[in-house]
Tab-separated table of C-alpha atoms in Angstrom:
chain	number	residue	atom	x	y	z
Q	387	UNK	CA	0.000	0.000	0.000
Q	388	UNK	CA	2.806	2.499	0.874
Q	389	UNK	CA	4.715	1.634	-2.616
Q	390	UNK	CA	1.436	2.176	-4.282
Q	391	UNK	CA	1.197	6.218	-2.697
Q	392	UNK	CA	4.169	6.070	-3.576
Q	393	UNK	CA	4.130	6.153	-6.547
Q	394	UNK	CA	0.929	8.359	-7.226
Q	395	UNK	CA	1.806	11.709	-9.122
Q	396	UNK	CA	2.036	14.406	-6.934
Q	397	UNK	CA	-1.321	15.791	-8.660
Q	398	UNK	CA	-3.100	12.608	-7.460
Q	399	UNK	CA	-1.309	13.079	-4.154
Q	400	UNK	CA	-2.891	16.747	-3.611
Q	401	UNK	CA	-6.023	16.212	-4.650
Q	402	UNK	CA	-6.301	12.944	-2.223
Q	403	UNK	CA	-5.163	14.608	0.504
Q	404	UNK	CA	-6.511	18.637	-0.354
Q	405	UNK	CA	-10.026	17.691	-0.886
Q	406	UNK	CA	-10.647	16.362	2.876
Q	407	UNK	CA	-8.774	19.039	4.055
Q	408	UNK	CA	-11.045	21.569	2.448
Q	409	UNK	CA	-14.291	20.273	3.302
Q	410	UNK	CA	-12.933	19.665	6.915
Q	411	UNK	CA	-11.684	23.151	7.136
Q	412	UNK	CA	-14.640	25.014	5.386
Q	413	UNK	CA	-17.130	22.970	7.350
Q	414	UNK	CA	-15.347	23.367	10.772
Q	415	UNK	CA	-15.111	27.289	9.396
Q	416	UNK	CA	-19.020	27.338	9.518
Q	417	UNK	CA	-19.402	25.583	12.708
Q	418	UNK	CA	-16.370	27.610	14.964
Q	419	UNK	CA	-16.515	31.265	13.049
Q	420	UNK	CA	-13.329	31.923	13.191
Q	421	UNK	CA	-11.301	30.104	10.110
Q	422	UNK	CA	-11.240	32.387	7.133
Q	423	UNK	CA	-13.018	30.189	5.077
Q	424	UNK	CA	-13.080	32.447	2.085
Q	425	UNK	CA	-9.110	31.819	2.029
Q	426	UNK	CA	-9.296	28.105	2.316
Q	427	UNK	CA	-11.436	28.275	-0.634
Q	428	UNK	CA	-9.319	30.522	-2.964
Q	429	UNK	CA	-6.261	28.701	-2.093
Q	430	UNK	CA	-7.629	25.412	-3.054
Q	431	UNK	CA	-8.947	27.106	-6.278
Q	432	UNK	CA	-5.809	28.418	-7.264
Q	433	UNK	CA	-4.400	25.089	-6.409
Q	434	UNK	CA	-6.409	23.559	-8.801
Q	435	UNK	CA	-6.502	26.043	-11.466
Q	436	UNK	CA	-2.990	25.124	-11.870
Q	437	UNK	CA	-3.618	21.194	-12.140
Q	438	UNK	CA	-4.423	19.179	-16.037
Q	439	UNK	CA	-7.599	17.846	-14.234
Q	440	UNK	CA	-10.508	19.979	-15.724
Q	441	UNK	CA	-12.788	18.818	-13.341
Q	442	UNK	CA	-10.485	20.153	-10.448
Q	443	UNK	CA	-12.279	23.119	-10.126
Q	444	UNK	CA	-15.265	21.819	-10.347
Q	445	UNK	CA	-14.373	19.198	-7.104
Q	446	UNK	CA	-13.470	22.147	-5.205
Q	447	UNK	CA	-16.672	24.038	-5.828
Q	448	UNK	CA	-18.828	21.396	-4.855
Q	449	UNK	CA	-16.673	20.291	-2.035
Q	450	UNK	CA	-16.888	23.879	-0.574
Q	451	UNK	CA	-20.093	24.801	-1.200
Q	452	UNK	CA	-21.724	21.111	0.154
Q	453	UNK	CA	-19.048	21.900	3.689
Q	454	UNK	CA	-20.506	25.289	3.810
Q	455	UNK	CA	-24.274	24.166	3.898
Q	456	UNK	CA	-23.676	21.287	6.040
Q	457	UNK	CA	-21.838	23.484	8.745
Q	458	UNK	CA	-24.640	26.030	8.750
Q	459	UNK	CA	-27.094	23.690	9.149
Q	460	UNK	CA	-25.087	22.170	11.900
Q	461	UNK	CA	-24.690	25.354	13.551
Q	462	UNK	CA	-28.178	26.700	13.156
Q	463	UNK	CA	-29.557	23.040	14.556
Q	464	UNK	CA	-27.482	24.049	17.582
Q	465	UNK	CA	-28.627	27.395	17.786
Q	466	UNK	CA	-32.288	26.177	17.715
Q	467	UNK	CA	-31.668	23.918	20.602
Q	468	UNK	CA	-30.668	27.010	22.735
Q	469	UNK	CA	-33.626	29.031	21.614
Q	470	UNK	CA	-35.919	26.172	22.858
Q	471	UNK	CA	-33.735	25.998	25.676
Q	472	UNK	CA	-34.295	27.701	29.008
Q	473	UNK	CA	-30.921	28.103	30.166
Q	474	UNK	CA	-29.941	28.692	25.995
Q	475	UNK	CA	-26.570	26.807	25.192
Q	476	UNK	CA	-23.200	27.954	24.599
Q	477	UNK	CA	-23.606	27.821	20.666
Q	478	UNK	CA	-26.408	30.526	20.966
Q	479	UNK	CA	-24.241	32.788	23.522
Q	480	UNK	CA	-21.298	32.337	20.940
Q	481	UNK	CA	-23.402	33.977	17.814
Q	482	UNK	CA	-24.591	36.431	20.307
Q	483	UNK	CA	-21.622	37.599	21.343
Q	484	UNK	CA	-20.138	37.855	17.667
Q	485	UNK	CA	-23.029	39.914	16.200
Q	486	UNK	CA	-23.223	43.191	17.369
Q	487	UNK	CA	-26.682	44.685	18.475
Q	488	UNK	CA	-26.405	47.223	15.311
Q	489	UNK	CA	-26.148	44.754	12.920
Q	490	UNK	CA	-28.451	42.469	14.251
Q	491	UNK	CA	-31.223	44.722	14.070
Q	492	UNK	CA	-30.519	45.255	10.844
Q	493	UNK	CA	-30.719	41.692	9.946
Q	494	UNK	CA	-34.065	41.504	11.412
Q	495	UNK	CA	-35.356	44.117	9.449
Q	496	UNK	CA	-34.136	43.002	6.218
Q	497	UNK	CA	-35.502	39.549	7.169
Q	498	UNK	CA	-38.851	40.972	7.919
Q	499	UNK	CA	-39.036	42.903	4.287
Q	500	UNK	CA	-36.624	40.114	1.661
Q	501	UNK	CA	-37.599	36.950	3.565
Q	502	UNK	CA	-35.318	33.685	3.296
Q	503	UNK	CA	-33.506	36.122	0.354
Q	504	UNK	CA	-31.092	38.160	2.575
Q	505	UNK	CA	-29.420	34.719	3.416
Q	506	UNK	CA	-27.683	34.829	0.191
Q	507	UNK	CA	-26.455	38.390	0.286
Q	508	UNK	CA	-25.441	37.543	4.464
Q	509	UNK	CA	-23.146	34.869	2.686
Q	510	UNK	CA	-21.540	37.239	0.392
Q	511	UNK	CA	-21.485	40.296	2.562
Q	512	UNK	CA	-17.968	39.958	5.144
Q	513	UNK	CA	-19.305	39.282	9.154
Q	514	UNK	CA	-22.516	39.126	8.062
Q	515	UNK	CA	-23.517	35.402	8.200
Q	516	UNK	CA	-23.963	35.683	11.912
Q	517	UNK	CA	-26.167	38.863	12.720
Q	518	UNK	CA	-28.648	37.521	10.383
Q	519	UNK	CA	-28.358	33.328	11.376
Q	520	UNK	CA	-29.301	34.614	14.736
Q	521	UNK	CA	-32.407	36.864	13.470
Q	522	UNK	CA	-33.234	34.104	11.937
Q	523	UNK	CA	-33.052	31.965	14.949
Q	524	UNK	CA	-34.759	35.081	17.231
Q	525	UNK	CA	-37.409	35.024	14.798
Q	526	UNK	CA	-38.123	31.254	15.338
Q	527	UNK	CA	-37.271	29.992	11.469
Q	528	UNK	CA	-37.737	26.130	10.753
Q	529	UNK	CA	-35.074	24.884	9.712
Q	530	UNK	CA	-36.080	23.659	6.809
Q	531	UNK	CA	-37.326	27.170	5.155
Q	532	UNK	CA	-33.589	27.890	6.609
Q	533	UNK	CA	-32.466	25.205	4.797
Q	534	UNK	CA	-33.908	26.457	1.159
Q	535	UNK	CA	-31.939	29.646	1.427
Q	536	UNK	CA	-28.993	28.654	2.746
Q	537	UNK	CA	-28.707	26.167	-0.008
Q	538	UNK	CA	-27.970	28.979	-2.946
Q	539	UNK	CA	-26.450	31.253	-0.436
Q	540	UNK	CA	-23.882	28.433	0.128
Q	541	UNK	CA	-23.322	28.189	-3.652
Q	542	UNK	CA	-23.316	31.499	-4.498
Q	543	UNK	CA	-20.724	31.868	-2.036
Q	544	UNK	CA	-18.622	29.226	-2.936
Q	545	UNK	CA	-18.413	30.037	-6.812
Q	546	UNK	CA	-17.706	33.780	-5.333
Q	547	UNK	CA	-14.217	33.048	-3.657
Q	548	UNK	CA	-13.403	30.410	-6.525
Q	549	UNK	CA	-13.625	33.057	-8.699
Q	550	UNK	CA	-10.746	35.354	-6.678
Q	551	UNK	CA	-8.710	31.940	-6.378
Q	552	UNK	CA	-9.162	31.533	-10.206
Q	553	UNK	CA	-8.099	35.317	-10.556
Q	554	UNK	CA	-5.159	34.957	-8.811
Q	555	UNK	CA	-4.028	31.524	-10.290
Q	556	UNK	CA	-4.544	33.208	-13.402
Q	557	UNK	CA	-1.772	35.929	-12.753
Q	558	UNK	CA	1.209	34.001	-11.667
Q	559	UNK	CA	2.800	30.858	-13.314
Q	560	UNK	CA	3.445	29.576	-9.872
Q	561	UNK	CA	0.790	28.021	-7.494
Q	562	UNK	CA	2.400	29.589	-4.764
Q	563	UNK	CA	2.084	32.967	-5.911
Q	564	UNK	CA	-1.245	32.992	-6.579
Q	565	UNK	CA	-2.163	31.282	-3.552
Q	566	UNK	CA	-0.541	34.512	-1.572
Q	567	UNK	CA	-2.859	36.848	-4.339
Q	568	UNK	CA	-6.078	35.244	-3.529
Q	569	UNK	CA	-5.321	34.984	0.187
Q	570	UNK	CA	-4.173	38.864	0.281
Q	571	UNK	CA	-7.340	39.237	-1.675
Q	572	UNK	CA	-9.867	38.087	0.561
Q	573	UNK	CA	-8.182	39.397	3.732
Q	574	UNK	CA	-8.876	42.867	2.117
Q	575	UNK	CA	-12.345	41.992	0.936
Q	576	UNK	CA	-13.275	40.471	4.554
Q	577	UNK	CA	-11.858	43.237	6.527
Q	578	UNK	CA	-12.463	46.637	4.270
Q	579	UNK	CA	-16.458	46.514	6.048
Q	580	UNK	CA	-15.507	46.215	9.294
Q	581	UNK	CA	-12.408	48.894	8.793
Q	582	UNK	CA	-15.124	51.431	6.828
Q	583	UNK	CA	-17.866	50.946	9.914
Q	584	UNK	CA	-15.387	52.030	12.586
Q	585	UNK	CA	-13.536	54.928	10.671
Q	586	UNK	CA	-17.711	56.160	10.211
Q	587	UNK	CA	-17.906	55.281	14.253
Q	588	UNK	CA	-15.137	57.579	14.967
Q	589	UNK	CA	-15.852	60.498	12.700
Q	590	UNK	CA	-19.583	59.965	14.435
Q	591	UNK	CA	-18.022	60.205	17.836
Q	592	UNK	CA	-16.119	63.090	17.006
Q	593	UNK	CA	-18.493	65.051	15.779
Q	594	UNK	CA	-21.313	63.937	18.345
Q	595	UNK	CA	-18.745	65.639	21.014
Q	596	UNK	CA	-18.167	68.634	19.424
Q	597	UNK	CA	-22.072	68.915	18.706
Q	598	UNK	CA	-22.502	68.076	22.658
Q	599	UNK	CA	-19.843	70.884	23.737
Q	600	UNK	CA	-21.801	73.551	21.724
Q	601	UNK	CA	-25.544	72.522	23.013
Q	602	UNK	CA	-23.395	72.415	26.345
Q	603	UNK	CA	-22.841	76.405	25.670
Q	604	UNK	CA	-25.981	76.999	24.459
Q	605	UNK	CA	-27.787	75.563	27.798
Q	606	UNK	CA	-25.817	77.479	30.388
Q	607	UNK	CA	-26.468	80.549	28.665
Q	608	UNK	CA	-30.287	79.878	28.446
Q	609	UNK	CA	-30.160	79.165	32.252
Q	610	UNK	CA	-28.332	82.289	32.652
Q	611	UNK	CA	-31.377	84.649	30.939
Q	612	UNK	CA	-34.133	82.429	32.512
Q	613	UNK	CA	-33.381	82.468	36.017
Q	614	UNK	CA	-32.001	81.215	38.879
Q	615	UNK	CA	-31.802	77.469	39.188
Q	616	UNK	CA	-34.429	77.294	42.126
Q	617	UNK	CA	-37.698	78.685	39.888
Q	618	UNK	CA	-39.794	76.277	39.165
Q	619	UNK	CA	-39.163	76.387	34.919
Q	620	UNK	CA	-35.080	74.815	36.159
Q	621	UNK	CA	-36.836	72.500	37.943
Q	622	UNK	CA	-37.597	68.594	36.155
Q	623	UNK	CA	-40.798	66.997	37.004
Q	624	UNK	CA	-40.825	63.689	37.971
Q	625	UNK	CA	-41.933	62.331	34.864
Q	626	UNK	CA	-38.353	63.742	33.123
Q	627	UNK	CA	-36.814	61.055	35.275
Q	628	UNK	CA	-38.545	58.269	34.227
């Protein structure tokens, strides 16, 4: 048996040991948010752009795209079992704590107007998979209506990074080279969002203090030409409190 490995070629040899490796990765990626899938799946493109096999690519797409949908279903199955839950489950607490309250209202309300839709765009968009798997798990989604949107979302997002691990195989002669491209690539793509949302959080900041300073003016010298503080117009109801 070892003679025979042996003496594969070293195509045979990747492609025997790559394709486990990328459905393990991608579908582990799904389940524990934290593997940059998107660069496991544009390496393994580019790796296989480069091979004679022309159904290489092809393997990887469906390899990726069936890993994908098997670790979201995985992971939303878990998340359902903390909804129905009383003391929830660590699963649910982890997607809580990785989708931020903005975003996950925003999820909810793009759930409540596109429907099962906004799972394919939550697959493309970077950090957005998350915010709206748990509106759909807040908003008590079978799983199987979850199930016929993740299915092209998965898909659509698998043929997406092939494509940048094409487009980088395509501009070096060396695997290598390309697999740095598309890896460089989709670090960019997946980080540009969150980069652009807290540049606008600090210009917002910024500008909310300076706007606070000035209406900070603006009340002591209306307190100043109204009266002292002990008449009863300087003086909040109860209600104000509430």
């Amino acid at each position: 048996m070892s003679e025979a490995v042996g003496r594969l070629p070293p195509e045979s040899t990747q492609q025997a040991v790559g394709y486990p490796s990328l459905f393990l990765l991608v579908a582990l990626g799904a389940l524990v948010p934290v593997i940059p899938t998107g660069a496991v799946v544009s390496s393994a493109a580019v790796v296989a752009f480069h091979q004679t096999d022309p159904l290489a690519l092809l393997y990887v797409f469906l390899v990726a795209s069936f890993a994908a949908f098997l670790g979201d279903v995985g992971l939303y199955w878990l998340g359902q079992r903390g909804i129905r839950s009383k003391n929830g489950s660590r699963w649910l607490v982890a997607l809580r704590d990785r989708a931020a309250p903005d975003r996950l209202e925003q999820a909810q309300r793009k759930l409540d107007e596109h429907g099962v839709a906004v799972l394919v765009l939550s697959r493309l968009v970077p950090a957005g998979r998350i915010p709206v798997m748990l509106a759909c798990l807040l908003g008590r989604m079978p799983l199987r209506r979850f199930v016929r949107g993740d299915i092209p979302a998965c898909l659509a997002w698998a043929a997406t990074y092939q494509l940048i691990g094409i487009l980088g195989g395509s501009l070096f002669d060396e695997p290598w080279k390309g697999v740095v491209a598309a890896v460089a690539l989709t670090v960019v793509i997946s980080g540009a969002p969150a980069l652009w949302r807290r540049v606008r959080r600090g210009a917002g900041t910024s500008s909310g203090s300076g706007s606070g300073s000035g209406s900070g003016t603006g009340t002591a010298g209306s307190s100043d030409s109204t009266g002292s503080p002990g008449s009863p117009d300087s003086t909040d109801s109860p209600g104000q409190h509430a």
